[in-house]
Short mmCIF file of C-alpha atoms and ligand atoms in Angstrom, two decimals:
data_model
loop_
_atom_site.label_atom_id
_atom_site.label_comp_id
_atom_site.label_asym_id
_atom_site.label_seq_id
_atom_site.Cartn_x
_atom_site.Cartn_y
_atom_site.Cartn_z
CA UNK A 1 12.23 -20.34 97.51
CA UNK A 2 11.34 -17.67 100.05
CA UNK A 3 9.11 -20.21 101.84
CA UNK A 4 11.65 -20.42 104.66
CA UNK A 5 11.17 -16.70 105.27
CA UNK A 6 7.38 -17.12 105.38
CA UNK A 7 7.82 -20.00 107.84
CA UNK A 8 10.19 -18.07 110.13
CA UNK A 9 7.82 -15.07 110.20
CA UNK A 10 4.75 -17.18 110.89
CA UNK A 11 6.50 -19.07 113.68
CA UNK A 12 7.73 -15.79 115.23
CA UNK A 13 11.38 -16.71 114.83
CA UNK A 14 12.63 -13.18 114.67
CA UNK A 15 16.39 -13.74 114.34
CA UNK A 16 15.90 -16.40 111.67
CA UNK A 17 13.41 -14.27 109.71
CA UNK A 18 15.76 -11.29 109.65
CA UNK A 19 18.71 -13.48 108.70
CA UNK A 20 16.75 -15.07 105.86
CA UNK A 21 15.55 -11.71 104.54
CA UNK A 22 19.13 -10.38 104.57
CA UNK A 23 20.41 -13.53 102.87
CA UNK A 24 17.78 -13.40 100.11
CA UNK A 25 18.44 -9.72 99.45
CA UNK A 26 22.20 -10.37 99.30
CA UNK A 27 21.56 -13.19 96.83
CA UNK A 28 19.70 -10.74 94.61
CA UNK A 29 16.09 -11.71 95.30
CA UNK A 30 13.89 -8.75 94.34
CA UNK A 31 12.69 -6.64 97.29
CA UNK A 32 9.15 -6.97 95.97
CA UNK A 33 9.38 -10.76 96.24
CA UNK A 34 10.49 -10.45 99.86
CA UNK A 35 7.58 -8.11 100.56
CA UNK A 36 5.16 -10.55 98.95
CA UNK A 37 6.45 -13.29 101.25
CA UNK A 38 5.93 -10.97 104.20
CA UNK A 39 2.33 -10.32 103.10
CA UNK A 40 1.70 -14.05 102.80
CA UNK A 41 3.11 -14.62 106.28
CA UNK A 42 0.93 -11.83 107.70
CA UNK A 43 -2.12 -13.47 106.16
CA UNK A 44 -1.39 -16.67 108.11
CA UNK A 45 -0.59 -14.76 111.32
CA UNK A 46 -3.95 -12.96 110.94
CA UNK A 47 -5.77 -16.27 110.51
CA UNK A 48 -4.13 -17.67 113.65
CA UNK A 49 -5.14 -14.52 115.53
CA UNK A 50 -8.75 -14.97 114.38
CA UNK A 51 -8.75 -18.60 115.52
CA UNK A 52 -7.43 -17.64 118.95
CA UNK A 53 -4.13 -19.44 118.41
CA UNK A 54 -2.20 -16.16 118.36
CA UNK A 55 -2.81 -13.06 120.48
CA UNK A 56 -1.99 -9.36 120.36
CA UNK A 57 1.71 -9.81 121.28
CA UNK A 58 2.04 -12.05 118.21
CA UNK A 59 0.57 -9.33 115.98
CA UNK A 60 2.98 -6.87 117.56
CA UNK A 61 5.93 -9.17 117.02
CA UNK A 62 4.85 -9.71 113.39
CA UNK A 63 4.60 -5.96 112.91
CA UNK A 64 8.04 -5.46 114.44
CA UNK A 65 9.66 -8.09 112.19
CA UNK A 66 8.11 -6.52 109.11
CA UNK A 67 9.27 -3.07 110.15
CA UNK A 68 12.84 -4.35 110.42
CA UNK A 69 12.66 -6.05 107.02
CA UNK A 70 11.31 -2.80 105.55
CA UNK A 71 14.31 -0.95 107.01
CA UNK A 72 16.58 -3.48 105.27
CA UNK A 73 14.80 -3.00 101.95
CA UNK A 74 14.58 0.79 102.03
CA UNK A 75 18.16 1.53 100.85
CA UNK A 76 17.71 -0.83 97.90
CA UNK A 77 14.53 0.94 96.92
CA UNK A 78 16.22 4.33 97.29
CA UNK A 79 18.90 3.16 94.84
CA UNK A 80 16.28 2.16 92.29
CA UNK A 81 14.25 5.33 92.72
CA UNK A 82 13.29 6.90 89.41
CA UNK A 83 13.49 10.62 88.93
CA UNK A 84 10.23 12.32 89.96
CA UNK A 85 8.23 13.91 87.13
CA UNK A 86 6.21 16.02 89.55
CA UNK A 87 3.40 13.50 89.85
CA UNK A 88 2.33 13.72 93.47
CA UNK A 89 0.59 11.24 95.72
CA UNK A 90 -0.52 11.96 99.26
CA UNK A 91 -1.06 8.91 101.43
CA UNK A 92 -2.00 8.07 104.99
CA UNK A 93 -3.73 5.56 107.24
CA UNK A 94 -7.16 6.83 108.23
CA UNK A 95 -8.43 7.78 111.67
CA UNK A 96 -8.68 4.99 114.23
CA UNK A 97 -6.29 2.71 112.41
CA UNK A 98 -2.59 2.35 113.08
CA UNK A 99 -1.69 -0.40 110.60
CA UNK A 100 0.99 0.93 108.28
CA UNK A 101 3.08 -1.93 106.94
CA UNK A 102 1.06 -2.19 103.71
CA UNK A 103 0.92 1.58 103.32
CA UNK A 104 4.68 1.77 103.64
CA UNK A 105 5.04 -0.80 100.86
CA UNK A 106 2.80 1.35 98.66
CA UNK A 107 5.02 4.35 99.43
CA UNK A 108 8.17 2.36 98.54
CA UNK A 109 6.74 1.26 95.22
CA UNK A 110 5.36 4.65 94.28
CA UNK A 111 8.72 6.26 94.96
CA UNK A 112 10.55 3.60 92.98
CA UNK A 113 8.22 4.37 90.10
CA UNK A 114 9.03 8.06 90.11
CA UNK A 115 6.15 9.53 92.09
CA UNK A 116 6.68 12.23 94.65
CA UNK A 117 5.00 10.92 97.79
CA UNK A 118 3.96 12.64 100.98
CA UNK A 119 3.15 10.14 103.71
CA UNK A 120 1.16 11.70 106.55
CA UNK A 121 1.37 8.61 108.73
CA UNK A 122 -1.17 6.66 110.76
CA UNK A 123 -4.44 7.44 112.51
CA UNK A 124 -5.03 10.60 110.52
CA UNK A 125 -8.21 12.59 110.91
CA UNK A 126 -10.13 13.75 107.79
CA UNK A 127 -9.07 17.35 108.54
CA UNK A 128 -5.42 16.30 108.37
CA UNK A 129 -5.92 14.86 104.89
CA UNK A 130 -7.65 18.08 103.80
CA UNK A 131 -4.86 20.25 105.21
CA UNK A 132 -2.18 18.10 103.56
CA UNK A 133 -3.98 18.24 100.19
CA UNK A 134 -4.09 22.04 100.42
CA UNK A 135 -0.38 22.22 101.20
CA UNK A 136 1.00 19.48 98.97
CA UNK A 137 -1.46 19.71 96.04
CA UNK A 138 -1.30 16.05 94.98
CA UNK A 139 -3.08 14.63 91.95
CA UNK A 140 -3.86 11.42 93.87
CA UNK A 141 -4.82 10.74 97.48
CA UNK A 142 -4.32 7.25 98.88
CA UNK A 143 -6.02 6.04 102.03
CA UNK A 144 -5.05 2.90 103.84
CA UNK A 145 -7.04 1.01 106.45
CA UNK A 146 -7.19 -2.58 107.70
CA UNK A 147 -9.84 -2.38 110.37
CA UNK A 148 -13.53 -2.57 109.55
CA UNK A 149 -13.96 0.74 111.34
CA UNK A 150 -11.55 2.31 108.88
CA UNK A 151 -14.24 2.17 106.19
CA UNK A 152 -16.28 4.83 108.00
CA UNK A 153 -13.14 6.92 108.47
CA UNK A 154 -12.45 6.66 104.74
CA UNK A 155 -16.01 7.74 103.95
CA UNK A 156 -15.72 10.70 106.33
CA UNK A 157 -12.39 11.67 104.78
CA UNK A 158 -13.86 11.63 101.27
CA UNK A 159 -16.73 13.79 102.56
CA UNK A 160 -14.33 16.23 104.19
CA UNK A 161 -12.37 16.52 100.95
CA UNK A 162 -15.64 17.21 99.15
CA UNK A 163 -16.74 19.81 101.69
CA UNK A 164 -13.38 21.58 101.36
CA UNK A 165 -14.05 21.93 97.62
CA UNK A 166 -11.11 19.71 96.71
CA UNK A 167 -12.87 16.59 95.45
CA UNK A 168 -12.60 17.51 91.76
CA UNK A 169 -8.89 18.25 92.11
CA UNK A 170 -7.86 14.77 93.29
CA UNK A 171 -8.44 11.13 92.47
CA UNK A 172 -8.86 8.99 95.54
CA UNK A 173 -7.68 5.40 95.86
CA UNK A 174 -8.12 3.18 98.87
CA UNK A 175 -6.51 -0.07 99.96
CA UNK A 176 -5.54 -2.33 102.81
CA UNK A 177 -6.55 -5.78 104.04
CA UNK A 178 -10.12 -6.57 103.07
CA UNK A 179 -10.97 -3.44 101.09
CA UNK A 180 -13.14 -4.33 98.07
CA UNK A 181 -15.02 -2.71 95.20
CA UNK A 182 -18.11 -2.57 97.43
CA UNK A 183 -16.20 -0.67 100.10
CA UNK A 184 -14.90 1.68 97.43
CA UNK A 185 -18.52 2.46 96.53
CA UNK A 186 -19.43 2.90 100.20
CA UNK A 187 -16.63 5.37 100.86
CA UNK A 188 -17.06 7.38 97.66
CA UNK A 189 -13.43 6.83 96.59
CA UNK A 190 -12.61 6.56 92.87
CA UNK A 191 -10.90 3.18 92.98
CA UNK A 192 -9.49 0.52 95.23
CA UNK A 193 -6.33 -1.46 94.75
CA UNK A 194 -5.92 -5.02 96.08
CA UNK A 195 -2.16 -4.64 96.37
CA UNK A 196 0.58 -2.05 96.21
CA UNK A 197 1.52 -2.68 92.59
CA UNK A 198 -2.11 -2.25 91.52
CA UNK A 199 -2.02 1.11 93.32
CA UNK A 200 1.03 2.14 91.31
CA UNK A 201 -0.71 1.10 88.08
CA UNK A 202 -3.74 3.18 88.99
CA UNK A 203 -1.57 6.24 89.59
CA UNK A 204 0.16 5.71 86.26
CA UNK A 205 -3.18 5.46 84.46
CA UNK A 206 -4.54 8.53 86.17
CA UNK A 207 -1.47 10.62 85.53
CA UNK A 208 -1.17 9.58 81.93
CA UNK A 209 1.95 7.47 82.29
CA UNK A 210 0.34 4.34 80.85
C1 B12 B 301 0.64 -6.73 112.00
C2 B12 B 301 -0.79 -6.51 112.44
C3 B12 B 301 -1.00 -5.60 113.49
C4 B12 B 301 0.12 -4.71 114.05
C5 B12 B 301 0.32 -3.55 113.04
C6 B12 B 301 1.74 -3.05 112.98
C7 B12 B 301 1.92 -2.03 111.90
N1 B12 B 301 2.89 -1.18 112.12
O1 B12 B 301 1.22 -1.95 110.92
C8 B12 B 301 -0.51 -4.24 115.41
C9 B12 B 301 -0.02 -5.13 116.53
C10 B12 B 301 -0.24 -2.78 115.80
C11 B12 B 301 -2.00 -4.51 115.19
C12 B12 B 301 -2.97 -3.98 116.00
C13 B12 B 301 -4.33 -4.31 115.89
N2 B12 B 301 -4.88 -5.18 115.02
CO1 B12 B 301 -3.91 -5.95 113.52
N3 B12 B 301 -3.13 -7.06 112.25
C14 B12 B 301 -1.89 -7.20 111.84
C15 B12 B 301 -1.82 -8.30 110.74
C16 B12 B 301 -1.34 -9.61 111.37
C17 B12 B 301 -0.96 -7.99 109.53
C18 B12 B 301 -1.26 -6.67 108.82
C19 B12 B 301 -0.24 -6.45 107.75
O2 B12 B 301 0.71 -5.71 107.93
N4 B12 B 301 -0.37 -7.16 106.62
C20 B12 B 301 0.62 -7.14 105.53
C21 B12 B 301 0.41 -5.94 104.60
C22 B12 B 301 1.51 -5.92 103.54
O3 B12 B 301 -0.83 -6.10 103.96
P1 B12 B 301 -1.86 -4.89 103.71
O4 B12 B 301 -1.81 -3.92 104.82
O5 B12 B 301 -3.18 -5.46 103.35
O6 B12 B 301 -1.24 -4.10 102.48
C23 B12 B 301 -1.19 -4.55 101.14
C24 B12 B 301 -2.44 -4.18 100.32
O7 B12 B 301 -3.63 -4.23 101.05
C25 B12 B 301 -2.12 -2.84 99.76
N5 B12 B 301 -2.47 -1.61 100.49
C26 B12 B 301 -2.45 -1.34 101.82
N6 B12 B 301 -2.79 -0.07 102.06
C27 B12 B 301 -3.02 0.51 100.87
C28 B12 B 301 -3.39 1.81 100.53
C29 B12 B 301 -3.54 2.15 99.20
C30 B12 B 301 -3.93 3.53 98.85
C31 B12 B 301 -3.34 1.15 98.20
C32 B12 B 301 -3.49 1.52 96.80
C33 B12 B 301 -2.98 -0.14 98.52
C34 B12 B 301 -2.82 -0.46 99.85
O8 B12 B 301 -0.72 -2.86 99.59
C35 B12 B 301 -0.08 -3.74 100.51
C36 B12 B 301 0.94 -4.57 99.78
O9 B12 B 301 0.46 -5.16 98.64
C37 B12 B 301 -3.34 -8.36 110.30
C38 B12 B 301 -3.79 -9.67 109.68
C39 B12 B 301 -3.93 -9.58 108.16
N7 B12 B 301 -4.30 -10.68 107.57
O10 B12 B 301 -3.74 -8.57 107.53
C40 B12 B 301 -4.06 -7.99 111.60
C41 B12 B 301 -5.47 -7.34 111.54
C42 B12 B 301 -5.55 -6.30 110.45
N8 B12 B 301 -5.55 -6.68 112.87
C43 B12 B 301 -6.70 -6.81 113.42
C44 B12 B 301 -7.05 -6.31 114.69
C45 B12 B 301 -8.40 -6.72 115.25
C46 B12 B 301 -6.16 -5.49 115.42
C47 B12 B 301 -6.43 -4.82 116.78
C48 B12 B 301 -7.86 -4.24 116.97
C49 B12 B 301 -6.11 -5.86 117.86
C50 B12 B 301 -6.43 -5.46 119.29
N9 B12 B 301 -7.28 -6.25 119.90
O11 B12 B 301 -5.96 -4.48 119.77
C51 B12 B 301 -5.36 -3.71 116.81
C52 B12 B 301 -5.90 -2.39 116.19
C53 B12 B 301 -4.99 -1.24 116.34
C54 B12 B 301 -5.49 -0.03 115.52
N10 B12 B 301 -6.19 0.89 116.14
O12 B12 B 301 -5.26 0.02 114.32
C55 B12 B 301 -7.69 -7.55 112.52
C56 B12 B 301 -8.70 -6.60 111.86
C57 B12 B 301 -10.09 -7.14 111.88
C58 B12 B 301 -11.09 -6.15 111.36
N11 B12 B 301 -11.79 -6.57 110.34
O13 B12 B 301 -11.28 -5.07 111.84
C59 B12 B 301 -6.72 -8.32 111.55
C60 B12 B 301 -7.31 -8.58 110.15
C61 B12 B 301 -6.37 -9.66 112.24
C62 B12 B 301 -7.53 -10.63 112.27
N12 B12 B 301 -7.57 -11.56 111.35
O14 B12 B 301 -8.39 -10.54 113.11
N13 B12 B 301 -2.19 -5.35 114.13
#
């Protein structure tokens, strides 16, 4: 049903994509379903970029469209937000990487599920994660990264957390694009989540909610 949204996004038809997203939301389609369609569209855009059919401006346009759809969805998520029980998650995109659409979806879903989230943004150095852990005292730290080079940044961040004596105080989950179990092992994180909902489930397990 949301295929027309996927199509409009993939074909870079901005006005149509935004209109469709608005229409589906008004008709009562779940925000999560819209976000899934966006992810599917991004997958295809990424493939076209790899094949040399699309170029950087297309990635930028795709990012822009998704940002605008996220803005549309945000108030609906705010409405559905569950009361926080004091379970805290710190999240950010690691150094060298500025992709944040997926991370923002994770933030949305965590907040809807009653977690208190501090999002430190994109391109964050290991020291920034450490500082934020000290200030915010989360039970879980989430790191996002879509570039291959992000894996080294994740590893360095885990090491920095360890060196600061904080490793035993937090569980670390990673995610984004092609992150796998193997990459989880490489970085020293506790777990990886293939999608945002899996990240929420992990947090629930870790904090005793499930
Ligand atoms: C949009 C986009 C951009 C936009 C980003 C806009 C933004 N604000 O994020 C812009 C134009 C900035 C961009 C730039 C670049 N990009 Co880009 N980009 C993409 C694209 C098309 C979509 C990414 C996306 O948003 N996907 C949708 C979201 C929803 O998916 P997701 O992030 O994976 O998130 C989901 C899960 O993974 C999970 N998740 C995500 N994070 C986390 C974290 C935790 C803790 C958990 C639990 C879960 C979780 O939850 C989400 C929802 O379920 C991808 C292609 C692709 N297939 O992904 C390329 C892609 C990631 N980009 C790529 C490249 C090469 C670049 C550039 C280097 C291009 C260039 N030559 O400059 C730059 C790098 C800039 C930088 N330093 O980071 C490559 C990466 C290749 C690689 N292996 O390194 C890709 C794969 C394209 C390709 N096929 O070649 N890009």
